[in-house]
mmCIF file of C-alpha atoms in Angstrom:
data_model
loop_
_atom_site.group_PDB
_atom_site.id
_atom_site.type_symbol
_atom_site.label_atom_id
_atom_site.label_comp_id
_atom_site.label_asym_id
_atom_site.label_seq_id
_atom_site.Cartn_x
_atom_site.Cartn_y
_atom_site.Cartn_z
ATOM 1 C CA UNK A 216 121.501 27.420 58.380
ATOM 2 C CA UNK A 217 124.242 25.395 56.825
ATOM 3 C CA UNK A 218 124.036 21.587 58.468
ATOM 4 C CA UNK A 219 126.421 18.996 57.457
ATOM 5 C CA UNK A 220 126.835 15.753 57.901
ATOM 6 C CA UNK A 221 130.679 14.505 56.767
ATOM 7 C CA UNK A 222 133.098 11.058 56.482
ATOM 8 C CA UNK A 223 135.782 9.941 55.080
ATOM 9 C CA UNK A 224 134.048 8.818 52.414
ATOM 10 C CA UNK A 225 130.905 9.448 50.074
ATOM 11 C CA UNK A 226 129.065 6.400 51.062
ATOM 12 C CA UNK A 227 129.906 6.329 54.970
ATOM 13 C CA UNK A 228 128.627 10.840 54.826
ATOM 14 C CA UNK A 229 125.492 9.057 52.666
ATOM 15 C CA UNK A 230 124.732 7.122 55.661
ATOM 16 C CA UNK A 231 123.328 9.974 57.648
ATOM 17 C CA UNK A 232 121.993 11.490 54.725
ATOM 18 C CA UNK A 233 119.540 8.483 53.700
ATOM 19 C CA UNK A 234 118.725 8.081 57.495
ATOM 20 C CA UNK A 235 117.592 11.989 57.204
ATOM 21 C CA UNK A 236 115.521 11.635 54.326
ATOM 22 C CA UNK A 237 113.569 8.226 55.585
ATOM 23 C CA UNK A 238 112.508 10.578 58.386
ATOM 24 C CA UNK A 239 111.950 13.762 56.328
ATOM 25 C CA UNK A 240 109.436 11.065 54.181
ATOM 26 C CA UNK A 241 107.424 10.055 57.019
ATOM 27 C CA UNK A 242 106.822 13.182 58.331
ATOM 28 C CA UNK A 243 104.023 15.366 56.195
ATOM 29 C CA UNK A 244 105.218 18.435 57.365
ATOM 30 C CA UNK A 245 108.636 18.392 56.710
ATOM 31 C CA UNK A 246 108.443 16.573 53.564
ATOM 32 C CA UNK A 247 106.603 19.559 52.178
ATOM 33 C CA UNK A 248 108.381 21.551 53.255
ATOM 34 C CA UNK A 249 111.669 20.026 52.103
ATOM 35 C CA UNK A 250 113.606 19.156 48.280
ATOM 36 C CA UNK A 251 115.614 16.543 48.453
ATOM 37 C CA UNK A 252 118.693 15.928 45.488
ATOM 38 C CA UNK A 253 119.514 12.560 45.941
ATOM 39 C CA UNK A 254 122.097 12.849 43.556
ATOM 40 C CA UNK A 255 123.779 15.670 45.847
ATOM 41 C CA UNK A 256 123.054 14.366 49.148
ATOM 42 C CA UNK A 257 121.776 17.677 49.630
ATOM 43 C CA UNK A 258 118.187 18.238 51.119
ATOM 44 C CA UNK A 259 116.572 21.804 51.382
ATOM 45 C CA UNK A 260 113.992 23.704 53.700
ATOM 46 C CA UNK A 261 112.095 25.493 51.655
ATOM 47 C CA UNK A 262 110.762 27.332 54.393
ATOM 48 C CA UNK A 263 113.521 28.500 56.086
ATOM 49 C CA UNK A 264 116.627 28.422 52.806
ATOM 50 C CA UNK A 265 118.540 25.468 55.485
ATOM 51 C CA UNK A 266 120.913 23.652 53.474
ATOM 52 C CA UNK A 267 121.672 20.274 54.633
ATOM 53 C CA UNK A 268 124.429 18.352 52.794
ATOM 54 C CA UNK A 269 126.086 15.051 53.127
ATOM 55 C CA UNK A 270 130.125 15.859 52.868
ATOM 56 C CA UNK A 271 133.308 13.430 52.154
ATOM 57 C CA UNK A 272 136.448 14.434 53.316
ATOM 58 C CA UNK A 273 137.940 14.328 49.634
ATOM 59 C CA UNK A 274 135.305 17.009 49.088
ATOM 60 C CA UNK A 275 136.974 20.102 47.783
ATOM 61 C CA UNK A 276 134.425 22.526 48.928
ATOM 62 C CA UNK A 277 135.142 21.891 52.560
ATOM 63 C CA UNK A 278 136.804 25.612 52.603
ATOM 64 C CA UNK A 279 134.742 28.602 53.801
ATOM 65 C CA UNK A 280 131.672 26.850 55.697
ATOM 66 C CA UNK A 281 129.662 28.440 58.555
ATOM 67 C CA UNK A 282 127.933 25.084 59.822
ATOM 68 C CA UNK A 283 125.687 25.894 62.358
ATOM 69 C CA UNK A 284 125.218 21.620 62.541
ATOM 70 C CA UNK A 285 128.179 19.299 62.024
ATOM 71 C CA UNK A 286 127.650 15.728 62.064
ATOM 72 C CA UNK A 287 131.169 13.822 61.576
ATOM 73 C CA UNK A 288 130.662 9.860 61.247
ATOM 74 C CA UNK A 289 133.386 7.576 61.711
ATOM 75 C CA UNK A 290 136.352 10.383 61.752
ATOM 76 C CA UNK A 291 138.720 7.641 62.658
ATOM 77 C CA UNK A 292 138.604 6.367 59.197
ATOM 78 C CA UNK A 293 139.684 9.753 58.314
ATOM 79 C CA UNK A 294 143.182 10.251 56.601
ATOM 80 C CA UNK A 295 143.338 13.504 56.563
ATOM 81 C CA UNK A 296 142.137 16.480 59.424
ATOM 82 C CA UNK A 297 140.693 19.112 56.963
ATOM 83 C CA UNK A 298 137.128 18.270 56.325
ATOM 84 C CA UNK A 299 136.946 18.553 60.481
ATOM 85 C CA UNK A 300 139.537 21.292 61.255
ATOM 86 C CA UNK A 301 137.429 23.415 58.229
ATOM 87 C CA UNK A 302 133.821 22.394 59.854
ATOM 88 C CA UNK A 303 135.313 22.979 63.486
ATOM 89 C CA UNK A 304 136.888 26.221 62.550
ATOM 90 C CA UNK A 305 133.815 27.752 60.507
ATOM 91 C CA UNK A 306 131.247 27.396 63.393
ATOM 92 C CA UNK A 307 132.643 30.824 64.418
ATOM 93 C CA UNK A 308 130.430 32.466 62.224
ATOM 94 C CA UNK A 309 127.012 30.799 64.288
ATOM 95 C CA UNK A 310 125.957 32.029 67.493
ATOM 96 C CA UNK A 311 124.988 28.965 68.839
ATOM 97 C CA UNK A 312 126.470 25.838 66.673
ATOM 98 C CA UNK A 313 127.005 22.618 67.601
ATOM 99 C CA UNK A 314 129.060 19.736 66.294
ATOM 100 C CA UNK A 315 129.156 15.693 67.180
ATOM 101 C CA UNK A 316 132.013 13.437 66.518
ATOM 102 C CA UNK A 317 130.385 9.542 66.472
ATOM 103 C CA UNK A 318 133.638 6.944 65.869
ATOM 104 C CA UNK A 319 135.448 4.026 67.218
ATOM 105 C CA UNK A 320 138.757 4.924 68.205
ATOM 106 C CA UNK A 321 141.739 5.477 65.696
ATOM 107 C CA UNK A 322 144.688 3.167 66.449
ATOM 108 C CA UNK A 323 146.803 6.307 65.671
ATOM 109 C CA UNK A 324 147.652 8.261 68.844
ATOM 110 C CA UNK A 325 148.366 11.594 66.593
ATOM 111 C CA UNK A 326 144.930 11.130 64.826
ATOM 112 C CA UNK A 327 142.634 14.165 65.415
ATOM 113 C CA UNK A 328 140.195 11.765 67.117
ATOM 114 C CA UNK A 329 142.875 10.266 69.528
ATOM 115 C CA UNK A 330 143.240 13.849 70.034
ATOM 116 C CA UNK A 331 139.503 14.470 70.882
ATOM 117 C CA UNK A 332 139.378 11.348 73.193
ATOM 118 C CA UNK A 333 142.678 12.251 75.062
ATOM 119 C CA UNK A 334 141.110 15.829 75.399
ATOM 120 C CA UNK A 335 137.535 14.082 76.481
ATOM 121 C CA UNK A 336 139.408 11.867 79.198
ATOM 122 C CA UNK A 337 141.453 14.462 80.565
ATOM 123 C CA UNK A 338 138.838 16.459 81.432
ATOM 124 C CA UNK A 339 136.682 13.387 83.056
ATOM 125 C CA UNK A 340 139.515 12.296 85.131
ATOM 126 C CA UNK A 341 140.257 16.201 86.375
ATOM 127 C CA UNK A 342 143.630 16.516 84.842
ATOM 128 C CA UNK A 343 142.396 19.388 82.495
ATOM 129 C CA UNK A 344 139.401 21.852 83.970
ATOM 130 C CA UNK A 345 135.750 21.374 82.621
ATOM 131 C CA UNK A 346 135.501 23.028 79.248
ATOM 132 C CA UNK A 347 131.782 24.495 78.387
ATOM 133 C CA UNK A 348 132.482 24.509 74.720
ATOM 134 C CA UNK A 349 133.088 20.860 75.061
ATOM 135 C CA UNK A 350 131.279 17.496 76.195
ATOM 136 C CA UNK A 351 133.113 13.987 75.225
ATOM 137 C CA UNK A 352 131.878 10.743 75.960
ATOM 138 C CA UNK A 353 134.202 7.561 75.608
ATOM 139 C CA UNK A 354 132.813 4.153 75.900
ATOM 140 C CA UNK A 355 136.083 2.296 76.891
ATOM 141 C CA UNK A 356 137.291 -0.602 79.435
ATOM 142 C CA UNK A 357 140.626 -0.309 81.434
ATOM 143 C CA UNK A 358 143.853 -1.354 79.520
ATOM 144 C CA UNK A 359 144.041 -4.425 81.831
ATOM 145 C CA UNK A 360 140.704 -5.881 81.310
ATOM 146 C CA UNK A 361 139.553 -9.552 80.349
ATOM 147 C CA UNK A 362 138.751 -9.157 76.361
ATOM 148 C CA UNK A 363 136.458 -12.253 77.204
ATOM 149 C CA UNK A 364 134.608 -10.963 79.287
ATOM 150 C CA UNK A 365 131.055 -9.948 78.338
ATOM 151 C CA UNK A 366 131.615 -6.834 81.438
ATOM 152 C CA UNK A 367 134.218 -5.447 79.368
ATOM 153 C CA UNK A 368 132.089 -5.886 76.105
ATOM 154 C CA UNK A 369 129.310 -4.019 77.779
ATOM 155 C CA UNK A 370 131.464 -0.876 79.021
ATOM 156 C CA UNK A 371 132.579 -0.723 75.151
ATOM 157 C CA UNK A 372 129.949 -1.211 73.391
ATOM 158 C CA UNK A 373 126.905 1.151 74.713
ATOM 159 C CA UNK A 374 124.321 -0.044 72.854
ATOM 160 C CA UNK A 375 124.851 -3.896 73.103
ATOM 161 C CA UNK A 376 121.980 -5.857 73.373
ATOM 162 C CA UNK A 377 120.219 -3.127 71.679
ATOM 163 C CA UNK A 378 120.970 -2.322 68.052
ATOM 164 C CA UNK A 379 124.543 -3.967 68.512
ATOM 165 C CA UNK A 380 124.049 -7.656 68.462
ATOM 166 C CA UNK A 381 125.160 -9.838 71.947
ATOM 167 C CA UNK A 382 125.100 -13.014 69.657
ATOM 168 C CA UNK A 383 127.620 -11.355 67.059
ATOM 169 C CA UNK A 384 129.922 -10.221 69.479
ATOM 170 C CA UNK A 385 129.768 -13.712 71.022
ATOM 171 C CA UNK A 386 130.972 -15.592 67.412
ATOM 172 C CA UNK A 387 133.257 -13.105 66.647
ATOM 173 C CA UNK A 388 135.006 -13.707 70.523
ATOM 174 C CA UNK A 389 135.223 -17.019 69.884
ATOM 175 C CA UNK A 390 136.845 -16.996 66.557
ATOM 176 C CA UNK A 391 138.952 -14.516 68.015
ATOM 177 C CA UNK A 392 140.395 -16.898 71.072
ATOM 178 C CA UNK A 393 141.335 -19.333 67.655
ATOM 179 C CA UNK A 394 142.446 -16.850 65.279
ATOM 180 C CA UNK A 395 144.692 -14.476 67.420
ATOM 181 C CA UNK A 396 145.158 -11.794 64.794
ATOM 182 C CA UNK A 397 141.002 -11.502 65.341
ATOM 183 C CA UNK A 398 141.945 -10.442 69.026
#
């Protein structure tokens, strides 16, 4: 198989990469079985011939990819669409793949994530029908909600409290309530 994990940059795809290999290390089994090129983000099964390999959207072998795994990170920060329109589009050639989109929201409505999160909330609310190729979650509070309020922080942030510090969120609010442009 051909899995990818991509961002707008080299360092945000390397994220997912280095989080790959610190579990590939710790398990005996698959580091065996696995060669990892640091260098080229790229790690493969020797077992199996899987290619896994850490993409940037600057990448310029982006064309002509059959991912039967897509990981995009942060897609948001993307300026461009082709990395994702050529991983999206080459999953034709799997028979079962599967790709994930994980980003905050872009602050441009014709972004192909505003895209994916219009498409995701359209089909929650019932305007569009249910779509089995498709799942979308959004983590988002109504337009009209209290910015200071920790229920709205909550409803944003999933994992708050958990790997997403309460405290930080806290100092940053209240520089933001002095310093406006922080709002």
């Amino acid at each position: 198989g051909q899995i990818f994990s991509a961002a707008s940059d080299r360092a945000q795809a390397s994220i997912l990469f280095n989080e790959m290999v610190a579990i590939i290390v710790r398990i005996p089994e698959f580091n065996e079985r696995c060669h990892i090129k640091n260098f080229h983000k790229e790690i493969t099964d020797l077992e199996n011939g899987s290619v896994y390999t850490a993409l940037s959207s600057d990448a310029r072998k982006a064309h002509g990819l059959s991912p039967s795994f897509f990981c995009f990170d942060e897609l948001a920060q993307s300026k461009s669409r082709e990395l994702f329109d050529n991983l999206q589009t080459g999953v034709g050639a799997r028979a079962e793949p599967l790709g994930i989109v994980i980003s905050t929201q872009s602050a441009d409505p014709n972004h192909v994530l505003s895209e994916l999160v219009d498409y995701a909330l359209s089909i929650e609310d019932g305007t569009l029908p249910p779509d089995e190729s498709f799942y979308g979650k959004v983590y988002t509070a109504p337009d009209d909600a209290d910015p200071w309020a920790k229920e709205t922080w909550y409803a944003c942030n999933p994992a708050l409290g958990d790997f997403r510090s309460l405290e930080e969120l806290e100092k940053f609010a209240e520089q933001a309530q002095k310093l406006p442009q922080k709002e």
